[in-house]
Amino acid sequence: MHPKINHLIQLQELSLIRAEQKAHRHGHRLDELDASVADLTAQLTPDIQSLVVRMQKRDSIIIVPMVNGICTACGMRLPTSHVQQVKVSDQLQVCPVCTRLLYFQDGLPLNLGKAPRRSEPRKLGIAKFSASTLMIPRLAATTRDDAVRELALKMQEAGFVDDAGKLVEASLRREAIVSTALDHGLAFPHVRGVEGGGLTFGLGISSKGIKFDDQEKSLTKIVFFIVIPTAASAFYLKLLAGLAATFSEAEARKALMTEDSPEKLWKALVKLTKKTIP
Ligand SMILES: [Zn+2]
């Protein structure tokens, strides 16, 4: 593996977090993130630096994991010799189709969500991303870490991901960079780089509220825990925008808070997001 791979992954993650902050947190800690991104970029050798800057102009996703010999950005199945190169070479490897940088990492948490069979009706709206089995109308958790754990475990139990423990670790590392809590008691803890299926989320409700962000006075009551394939990062911002818009309305939040079974919570979510998540 090229010695700068982890550095590049970190740089991409920070750039994506900066885009999230710009869209939803009104510049909260943006200067800090700008400085970190500039710092990480400056630490690259000149040739990698110019490559990265060139790639970033085209798309925010510059480096993606290879899973089962497939580029997770464009779906290209790589020739066996290339797969081996990505695994062992100390040179940077690119996908021959989408030209993004590729890396291989053993033991990444995976999304086990199965692609729908042809005979099944195509899912629409929010049903593309979640299910009634991923709803927790009454979170037992009273802390941020426990809420993330409870939702990750639910996702594993329902057969959507293979390793809740790894997801919790990755999600809390992400929270440590900058909290994913937004206004109106919403939070969107998430893990990027969960490949193998589509973007998937679980929803947990806490009527008492949970302290998600040390800087904020308000408590979080509605928690969306989201696993995101790297290539869906831009799309994730759209989903986030739709959910944040829906639940900026007090009526919509109230409708979620009052449901007491996973099925009813799911039904309410589907109904409330009909217009915002097409
Ligand atoms: Zn590709």
mmCIF file of C-alpha atoms and ligand atoms in Angstrom:
data_model
loop_
_atom_site.group_PDB
_atom_site.id
_atom_site.type_symbol
_atom_site.label_atom_id
_atom_site.label_comp_id
_atom_site.label_asym_id
_atom_site.label_seq_id
_atom_site.Cartn_x
_atom_site.Cartn_y
_atom_site.Cartn_z
ATOM 1 C CA MET A 1 0.000 0.000 0.000
ATOM 2 C CA HIS A 2 1.210 3.470 -0.857
ATOM 3 C CA PRO A 3 2.360 5.218 2.342
ATOM 4 C CA LYS A 4 0.081 8.204 1.639
ATOM 5 C CA ILE A 5 -3.175 6.255 1.242
ATOM 6 C CA ASN A 6 -4.398 6.862 4.795
ATOM 7 C CA HIS A 7 -3.426 10.493 4.471
ATOM 8 C CA LEU A 8 -5.506 10.819 1.271
ATOM 9 C CA ILE A 9 -8.504 9.052 2.845
ATOM 10 C CA GLN A 10 -8.333 11.440 5.782
ATOM 11 C CA LEU A 11 -8.050 14.440 3.476
ATOM 12 C CA GLN A 12 -11.127 13.317 1.528
ATOM 13 C CA GLU A 13 -13.106 12.706 4.732
ATOM 14 C CA LEU A 14 -12.285 16.190 6.034
ATOM 15 C CA SER A 15 -13.204 17.768 2.687
ATOM 16 C CA LEU A 16 -16.559 15.957 2.753
ATOM 17 C CA ILE A 17 -17.198 16.990 6.361
ATOM 18 C CA ARG A 18 -16.426 20.565 5.346
ATOM 19 C CA ALA A 19 -19.063 20.310 2.594
ATOM 20 C CA GLU A 20 -21.586 19.011 5.174
ATOM 21 C CA GLN A 21 -20.783 21.854 7.557
ATOM 22 C CA LYS A 22 -21.122 24.410 4.784
ATOM 23 C CA ALA A 23 -24.537 23.059 3.840
ATOM 24 C CA HIS A 24 -26.022 22.570 7.295
ATOM 25 C CA ARG A 25 -24.147 24.147 10.162
ATOM 26 C CA HIS A 26 -23.920 27.725 8.900
ATOM 27 C CA GLY A 27 -20.142 27.749 8.963
ATOM 28 C CA HIS A 28 -19.827 26.157 12.401
ATOM 29 C CA ARG A 29 -16.081 25.351 12.848
ATOM 30 C CA LEU A 30 -15.526 25.899 9.143
ATOM 31 C CA ASP A 31 -12.270 27.834 9.628
ATOM 32 C CA GLU A 32 -10.828 24.974 11.627
ATOM 33 C CA LEU A 33 -11.789 22.454 8.934
ATOM 34 C CA ASP A 34 -10.409 24.703 6.191
ATOM 35 C CA ALA A 35 -7.104 24.870 8.049
ATOM 36 C CA SER A 36 -6.957 21.080 8.527
ATOM 37 C CA VAL A 37 -7.711 20.454 4.838
ATOM 38 C CA ALA A 38 -5.032 22.981 3.786
ATOM 39 C CA ASP A 39 -2.585 21.403 6.226
ATOM 40 C CA LEU A 40 -3.133 17.855 4.977
ATOM 41 C CA THR A 41 -2.899 19.036 1.361
ATOM 42 C CA ALA A 42 0.364 20.887 2.040
ATOM 43 C CA GLN A 43 1.907 17.753 3.553
ATOM 44 C CA LEU A 44 1.586 15.879 0.251
ATOM 45 C CA THR A 45 4.492 15.687 -2.170
ATOM 46 C CA PRO A 46 4.134 18.203 -5.049
ATOM 47 C CA ASP A 47 3.213 15.544 -7.640
ATOM 48 C CA ILE A 48 0.471 13.975 -5.476
ATOM 49 C CA GLN A 49 -0.690 17.416 -4.452
ATOM 50 C CA SER A 50 -1.260 18.550 -8.031
ATOM 51 C CA LEU A 51 -2.954 15.225 -8.830
ATOM 52 C CA VAL A 52 -5.318 15.651 -5.857
ATOM 53 C CA VAL A 53 -6.133 19.274 -6.670
ATOM 54 C CA ARG A 54 -6.875 18.301 -10.275
ATOM 55 C CA MET A 55 -9.129 15.423 -9.184
ATOM 56 C CA GLN A 56 -10.960 17.530 -6.607
ATOM 57 C CA LYS A 57 -11.923 20.029 -9.300
ATOM 58 C CA ARG A 58 -13.834 17.271 -11.055
ATOM 59 C CA ASP A 59 -15.435 15.497 -8.092
ATOM 60 C CA SER A 60 -15.319 15.397 -4.303
ATOM 61 C CA ILE A 61 -14.659 11.647 -4.343
ATOM 62 C CA ILE A 62 -11.024 11.068 -5.256
ATOM 63 C CA ILE A 63 -10.216 7.833 -3.457
ATOM 64 C CA VAL A 64 -12.442 4.776 -2.937
ATOM 65 C CA PRO A 65 -12.021 1.267 -1.567
ATOM 66 C CA MET A 66 -11.857 -1.716 -3.883
ATOM 67 C CA VAL A 67 -14.221 -4.411 -2.588
ATOM 68 C CA ASN A 68 -14.268 -7.948 -4.051
ATOM 69 C CA GLY A 69 -12.156 -6.718 -6.960
ATOM 70 C CA ILE A 70 -14.640 -3.987 -7.872
ATOM 71 C CA CYS A 71 -14.125 -0.209 -7.919
ATOM 72 C CA THR A 72 -16.806 1.036 -5.506
ATOM 73 C CA ALA A 73 -17.098 4.362 -7.317
ATOM 74 C CA CYS A 74 -18.049 3.151 -10.794
ATOM 75 C CA GLY A 75 -18.669 -0.588 -10.344
ATOM 76 C CA MET A 76 -15.881 -1.641 -12.723
ATOM 77 C CA ARG A 77 -14.591 -5.187 -12.127
ATOM 78 C CA LEU A 78 -10.818 -4.926 -12.229
ATOM 79 C CA PRO A 79 -8.566 -7.461 -13.964
ATOM 80 C CA THR A 80 -6.953 -9.920 -11.533
ATOM 81 C CA SER A 81 -3.484 -8.469 -12.049
ATOM 82 C CA HIS A 82 -4.757 -4.988 -11.223
ATOM 83 C CA VAL A 83 -6.556 -6.259 -8.096
ATOM 84 C CA GLN A 84 -3.217 -7.652 -6.953
ATOM 85 C CA GLN A 85 -1.485 -4.332 -7.687
ATOM 86 C CA VAL A 86 -4.040 -2.431 -5.585
ATOM 87 C CA LYS A 87 -3.426 -4.879 -2.736
ATOM 88 C CA VAL A 88 0.364 -4.961 -2.714
ATOM 89 C CA SER A 89 1.878 -2.151 -4.795
ATOM 90 C CA ASP A 90 3.433 0.843 -3.086
ATOM 91 C CA GLN A 91 2.474 2.971 -6.103
ATOM 92 C CA LEU A 92 -0.850 4.789 -6.299
ATOM 93 C CA GLN A 93 -3.344 2.765 -8.350
ATOM 94 C CA VAL A 94 -6.243 4.237 -10.306
ATOM 95 C CA CYS A 95 -9.424 2.728 -11.694
ATOM 96 C CA PRO A 96 -9.064 2.409 -15.484
ATOM 97 C CA VAL A 97 -12.659 3.591 -16.019
ATOM 98 C CA CYS A 98 -13.354 6.415 -13.544
ATOM 99 C CA THR A 99 -9.652 7.194 -12.832
ATOM 100 C CA ARG A 100 -10.220 7.531 -9.091
ATOM 101 C CA LEU A 101 -7.530 6.312 -6.726
ATOM 102 C CA LEU A 102 -8.138 2.844 -5.333
ATOM 103 C CA TYR A 103 -7.167 1.258 -2.042
ATOM 104 C CA PHE A 104 -7.655 -2.083 -0.381
ATOM 105 C CA GLN A 105 -8.316 -2.515 3.301
ATOM 106 C CA ASP A 106 -9.030 -5.790 5.026
ATOM 107 C CA GLY A 107 -11.926 -5.951 7.459
ATOM 108 C CA LEU A 108 -13.916 -2.858 6.465
ATOM 109 C CA PRO A 109 -17.481 -3.047 7.827
ATOM 110 C CA LEU A 110 -19.847 -4.074 5.038
ATOM 111 C CA ASN A 111 -23.410 -3.325 4.071
ATOM 112 C CA LEU A 112 -25.186 -6.660 3.571
ATOM 113 C CA GLY A 113 -28.334 -5.154 2.063
ATOM 114 C CA LYS A 114 -29.318 -7.300 -0.891
ATOM 115 C CA ALA A 115 -30.101 -5.774 -4.247
ATOM 116 C CA PRO A 116 -33.853 -6.172 -4.889
ATOM 117 C CA ARG A 117 -34.904 -9.035 -7.152
ATOM 118 C CA ARG A 118 -36.252 -8.143 -10.562
ATOM 119 C CA SER A 119 -39.661 -9.471 -9.633
ATOM 120 C CA GLU A 120 -39.930 -7.134 -6.633
ATOM 121 C CA PRO A 121 -41.565 -3.756 -7.153
ATOM 122 C CA ARG A 122 -39.057 -0.902 -7.241
ATOM 123 C CA LYS A 123 -38.827 0.947 -3.952
ATOM 124 C CA LEU A 124 -39.623 4.629 -3.899
ATOM 125 C CA GLY A 125 -38.776 7.554 -1.655
ATOM 126 C CA ILE A 126 -37.450 6.885 1.814
ATOM 127 C CA ALA A 127 -38.049 3.111 1.424
ATOM 128 C CA LYS A 128 -34.908 2.977 -0.732
ATOM 129 C CA PHE A 129 -32.840 3.740 2.365
ATOM 130 C CA SER A 130 -34.498 2.162 5.377
ATOM 131 C CA ALA A 131 -37.168 -0.211 6.668
ATOM 132 C CA SER A 132 -39.502 -0.703 9.625
ATOM 133 C CA THR A 133 -36.961 -3.169 11.086
ATOM 134 C CA LEU A 134 -34.518 -0.266 11.504
ATOM 135 C CA MET A 135 -36.838 1.933 13.597
ATOM 136 C CA ILE A 136 -36.433 2.415 17.377
ATOM 137 C CA PRO A 137 -39.381 4.468 18.688
ATOM 138 C CA ARG A 138 -38.026 4.547 22.256
ATOM 139 C CA LEU A 139 -34.252 4.593 22.508
ATOM 140 C CA ALA A 140 -33.036 3.059 25.766
ATOM 141 C CA ALA A 141 -29.784 5.040 25.413
ATOM 142 C CA THR A 142 -29.284 8.219 27.430
ATOM 143 C CA THR A 143 -25.864 9.140 25.996
ATOM 144 C CA ARG A 144 -24.608 9.815 22.496
ATOM 145 C CA ASP A 145 -22.284 6.811 22.442
ATOM 146 C CA ASP A 146 -25.012 4.444 23.637
ATOM 147 C CA ALA A 147 -27.496 5.817 21.095
ATOM 148 C CA VAL A 148 -25.021 5.194 18.277
ATOM 149 C CA ARG A 149 -24.374 1.697 19.670
ATOM 150 C CA GLU A 150 -28.081 0.900 19.955
ATOM 151 C CA LEU A 151 -28.763 1.952 16.367
ATOM 152 C CA ALA A 152 -25.697 0.164 14.959
ATOM 153 C CA LEU A 153 -26.716 -3.044 16.756
ATOM 154 C CA LYS A 154 -30.238 -2.736 15.399
ATOM 155 C CA MET A 155 -28.763 -2.497 11.911
ATOM 156 C CA GLN A 156 -26.686 -5.622 12.491
ATOM 157 C CA GLU A 157 -29.591 -7.574 14.025
ATOM 158 C CA ALA A 158 -31.816 -6.685 11.087
ATOM 159 C CA GLY A 159 -29.155 -8.104 8.741
ATOM 160 C CA PHE A 160 -28.083 -4.861 7.085
ATOM 161 C CA VAL A 161 -24.458 -4.659 8.278
ATOM 162 C CA ASP A 162 -21.902 -7.197 9.395
ATOM 163 C CA ASP A 163 -20.096 -5.473 12.242
ATOM 164 C CA ALA A 164 -21.832 -3.040 14.595
ATOM 165 C CA GLY A 165 -18.709 -2.674 16.751
ATOM 166 C CA LYS A 166 -16.632 -1.297 13.878
ATOM 167 C CA LEU A 167 -19.446 1.058 12.887
ATOM 168 C CA VAL A 168 -19.689 2.464 16.410
ATOM 169 C CA GLU A 169 -15.939 3.081 16.511
ATOM 170 C CA ALA A 170 -15.942 4.793 13.112
ATOM 171 C CA SER A 171 -19.022 6.874 13.931
ATOM 172 C CA LEU A 172 -17.556 8.152 17.202
ATOM 173 C CA ARG A 173 -14.288 9.021 15.448
ATOM 174 C CA ARG A 174 -16.391 11.078 13.042
ATOM 175 C CA GLU A 175 -18.261 12.797 15.915
ATOM 176 C CA ALA A 176 -14.909 13.700 17.478
ATOM 177 C CA ILE A 177 -13.960 15.776 14.410
ATOM 178 C CA VAL A 178 -17.169 17.785 14.565
ATOM 179 C CA SER A 179 -20.572 16.849 15.967
ATOM 180 C CA THR A 180 -23.322 15.791 13.547
ATOM 181 C CA ALA A 181 -26.039 17.325 15.730
ATOM 182 C CA LEU A 182 -28.131 19.944 13.905
ATOM 183 C CA ASP A 183 -30.835 22.383 14.990
ATOM 184 C CA HIS A 184 -34.286 21.226 16.117
ATOM 185 C CA GLY A 185 -32.954 18.284 18.139
ATOM 186 C CA LEU A 186 -31.784 16.334 15.090
ATOM 187 C CA ALA A 187 -28.524 14.404 14.746
ATOM 188 C CA PHE A 188 -27.087 12.466 11.822
ATOM 189 C CA PRO A 189 -24.219 10.288 13.071
ATOM 190 C CA HIS A 190 -22.786 8.404 10.131
ATOM 191 C CA VAL A 191 -20.036 6.195 8.767
ATOM 192 C CA ARG A 192 -18.657 6.564 5.282
ATOM 193 C CA GLY A 193 -16.933 3.772 3.367
ATOM 194 C CA VAL A 194 -19.507 1.100 4.220
ATOM 195 C CA GLU A 195 -19.617 -0.651 0.853
ATOM 196 C CA GLY A 196 -21.555 -3.569 -0.601
ATOM 197 C CA GLY A 197 -25.047 -2.063 -0.545
ATOM 198 C CA GLY A 198 -26.767 1.293 -0.817
ATOM 199 C CA LEU A 199 -26.984 4.167 1.614
ATOM 200 C CA THR A 200 -28.910 2.836 4.630
ATOM 201 C CA PHE A 201 -30.130 4.395 7.867
ATOM 202 C CA GLY A 202 -31.788 3.526 11.154
ATOM 203 C CA LEU A 203 -33.890 5.976 13.159
ATOM 204 C CA GLY A 204 -34.054 6.277 16.939
ATOM 205 C CA ILE A 205 -36.251 8.561 19.038
ATOM 206 C CA SER A 206 -35.419 9.771 22.531
ATOM 207 C CA SER A 207 -38.264 11.584 24.269
ATOM 208 C CA LYS A 208 -35.989 12.782 27.094
ATOM 209 C CA GLY A 209 -33.268 13.964 24.733
ATOM 210 C CA ILE A 210 -29.565 13.140 24.551
ATOM 211 C CA LYS A 211 -26.564 15.457 24.791
ATOM 212 C CA PHE A 212 -24.982 14.950 21.383
ATOM 213 C CA ASP A 213 -22.775 18.008 21.178
ATOM 214 C CA ASP A 214 -20.932 19.484 24.165
ATOM 215 C CA GLN A 215 -21.071 22.920 22.529
ATOM 216 C CA GLU A 216 -24.852 22.933 22.181
ATOM 217 C CA LYS A 217 -27.402 23.598 24.877
ATOM 218 C CA SER A 218 -30.267 21.843 23.108
ATOM 219 C CA LEU A 219 -30.697 18.080 23.379
ATOM 220 C CA THR A 220 -31.026 15.647 20.486
ATOM 221 C CA LYS A 221 -34.293 13.725 20.245
ATOM 222 C CA ILE A 222 -34.287 12.385 16.692
ATOM 223 C CA VAL A 223 -31.223 10.365 15.654
ATOM 224 C CA PHE A 224 -30.616 9.108 12.112
ATOM 225 C CA PHE A 225 -27.693 6.659 12.059
ATOM 226 C CA ILE A 226 -26.476 6.345 8.488
ATOM 227 C CA VAL A 227 -24.011 4.089 6.680
ATOM 228 C CA ILE A 228 -22.798 5.536 3.400
ATOM 229 C CA PRO A 229 -20.935 3.913 0.506
ATOM 230 C CA THR A 230 -18.057 6.285 -0.372
ATOM 231 C CA ALA A 231 -19.419 6.954 -3.845
ATOM 232 C CA ALA A 232 -22.819 8.027 -2.412
ATOM 233 C CA SER A 233 -21.298 10.863 -0.352
ATOM 234 C CA ALA A 234 -22.699 13.614 -2.554
ATOM 235 C CA PHE A 235 -26.064 11.926 -2.610
ATOM 236 C CA TYR A 236 -25.952 11.681 1.172
ATOM 237 C CA LEU A 237 -25.902 15.491 1.337
ATOM 238 C CA LYS A 238 -29.174 15.568 -0.621
ATOM 239 C CA LEU A 239 -30.833 13.064 1.693
ATOM 240 C CA LEU A 240 -29.583 15.026 4.684
ATOM 241 C CA ALA A 241 -31.040 18.215 3.200
ATOM 242 C CA GLY A 242 -34.414 16.502 2.647
ATOM 243 C CA LEU A 243 -34.587 15.101 6.168
ATOM 244 C CA ALA A 244 -33.390 18.344 7.774
ATOM 245 C CA ALA A 245 -36.043 20.298 5.818
ATOM 246 C CA THR A 246 -38.819 17.868 6.755
ATOM 247 C CA PHE A 247 -37.999 17.923 10.447
ATOM 248 C CA SER A 248 -37.379 21.630 10.748
ATOM 249 C CA GLU A 249 -41.191 21.671 11.109
ATOM 250 C CA ALA A 250 -42.350 21.203 14.704
ATOM 251 C CA GLU A 251 -45.440 19.303 13.532
ATOM 252 C CA ALA A 252 -43.330 16.730 11.709
ATOM 253 C CA ARG A 253 -41.087 16.195 14.720
ATOM 254 C CA LYS A 254 -44.100 15.781 16.949
ATOM 255 C CA ALA A 255 -45.551 13.179 14.597
ATOM 256 C CA LEU A 256 -42.405 11.041 14.991
ATOM 257 C CA MET A 257 -42.146 11.527 18.739
ATOM 258 C CA THR A 258 -45.630 10.177 19.435
ATOM 259 C CA GLU A 259 -45.327 6.814 17.669
ATOM 260 C CA ASP A 260 -44.796 3.824 19.929
ATOM 261 C CA SER A 261 -44.070 0.893 17.604
ATOM 262 C CA PRO A 262 -41.414 0.425 14.876
ATOM 263 C CA GLU A 263 -44.146 -0.120 12.274
ATOM 264 C CA LYS A 264 -46.004 3.061 13.193
ATOM 265 C CA LEU A 265 -42.778 5.082 13.330
ATOM 266 C CA TRP A 266 -41.842 3.802 9.883
ATOM 267 C CA LYS A 267 -45.280 4.621 8.493
ATOM 268 C CA ALA A 268 -45.064 8.148 9.894
ATOM 269 C CA LEU A 269 -41.580 8.644 8.419
ATOM 270 C CA VAL A 270 -42.707 7.449 4.971
ATOM 271 C CA LYS A 271 -45.690 9.796 5.046
ATOM 272 C CA LEU A 272 -43.746 12.836 6.290
ATOM 273 C CA THR A 273 -40.956 12.502 3.707
ATOM 274 C CA LYS A 274 -43.168 11.826 0.694
ATOM 275 C CA LYS A 275 -42.559 15.295 -0.730
ATOM 276 C CA THR A 276 -38.990 15.944 0.467
ATOM 277 C CA ILE A 277 -37.450 12.567 -0.454
ATOM 278 C CA PRO A 278 -38.767 11.677 -3.922
HETATM 279 ZN ZN ZN B 1 -13.938 3.256 -11.056
#
